Amino acid sequence: MTEAILLVGGRGTRLRPLTVRTPKPMVPAAGVPFLTHQLARARAAGVEHIVLATSYLAEVFEPYFGDGSSLGLHIEYVTEEEPLGTGGAIRNVASRLHSGPDDPVLIFNGDILTGLDIPALVAAHETTGAEVSLHLTRVEDPRAFGLVPTDATGRVTAFLEKPQTPEEIVTDQINAGAYVFRRSVIDTIPAGRPVSVERETFPELLATGAHLQGMVDSTYWLDLGTPQAFVRGSADLVLGRAPSPAVPGRCGDRLVLPTATVAPDAKLTGGTVVGEGTRIGEGARITGSTVLAGAVVEPGAVVTDSFVGAGARIGERTVLTGTVIGDGAVVGPDNELREGVRVWCDARIPAATLRFSSDQ
């Protein structure tokens, strides 16, 4: 298995304002665009050629990654004119693959942070002779996911939409967003129209008697679809809880990139990332958060489990907890923003304007 397709065309609407100016896979996690971690893990698993299926803000990928040689890869780019869904995107890039009909092709979504043993998934695919093999993971509450029950040998028996009642929860196994396709199966996906592999391709393959194999891998797995999850994923990469060969530094409590300035008495903990050119003022406390390039966190500010966009400014004594601050936004001194608040790019919040508690 030397080829892969990476699906990076989504608009990332649940992550806005992080994705207003940046496609989701290019939002920084642990100091580099999240996509870098996926590419590095694919390369470590033996992949040499990757096709990126792009759509939203497609023009930003190639200037950053080029031909992929800096990562030891050959990267090609295919842009969808109209969104084609997961299956349609896979079919749309098929002409760029070099694999033979029976060769395995790795396919993975651009918003999943995982410790998946990729070689083990490929080995299971080849050993069982499956047309498609799926990475499955177990979750405590599967109601928000599509369920994938399997028999005693791991063969997939059904694809079930999000369960609505306790009786419908027949397994805790869910589709984890990474697959190995037999190359010839990709060519059976209808071309030129939107197709969902989850709702159309996989169920139709099952209905025709095709062999779909599931491999449960319960190592680290996180869907980075929400700002809270993205912040947590970045922190877990820095802390070493999530594996990646692309973290630009040693794992630990914090990652401070070159040219950042951090006051000696500022405290950075919990997997916090401080981007290049960022300034962290005296007495600031930042925990489990991401502060992107060129941002300023003024003295005495407290930032917890939050995302501060590029060039943003957080005023003195302002408290952020579980919030997202868009690129270029300014939050004046003595504000208090709590869980779920999203401040849009270039917005201005005057001093002492918003609080969730008394100012005394």
PDB file of C-alpha atoms in Angstrom, residues 54-55 79-84 92:
ATOM      1  CA  THR A  54      -9.794  19.732  -2.199  1.00  0.00           C
ATOM      2  CA  SER A  55     -12.723  22.111  -2.571  1.00  0.00           C
ATOM      3  CA  THR A  79     -10.225  20.432  -6.818  1.00  0.00           C
ATOM      4  CA  GLU A  80     -13.967  19.786  -6.922  1.00  0.00           C
ATOM      5  CA  GLU A  81     -15.912  22.449  -8.764  1.00  0.00           C
ATOM      6  CA  GLU A  82     -19.013  21.504  -6.760  1.00  0.00           C
ATOM      7  CA  PRO A  83     -19.052  19.562  -3.472  1.00  0.00           C
ATOM      8  CA  LEU A  84     -19.274  15.854  -4.267  1.00  0.00           C
ATOM      9  CA  ASN A  92     -13.192  12.391  -8.675  1.00  0.00           C
TER      10      ASN A  92
END
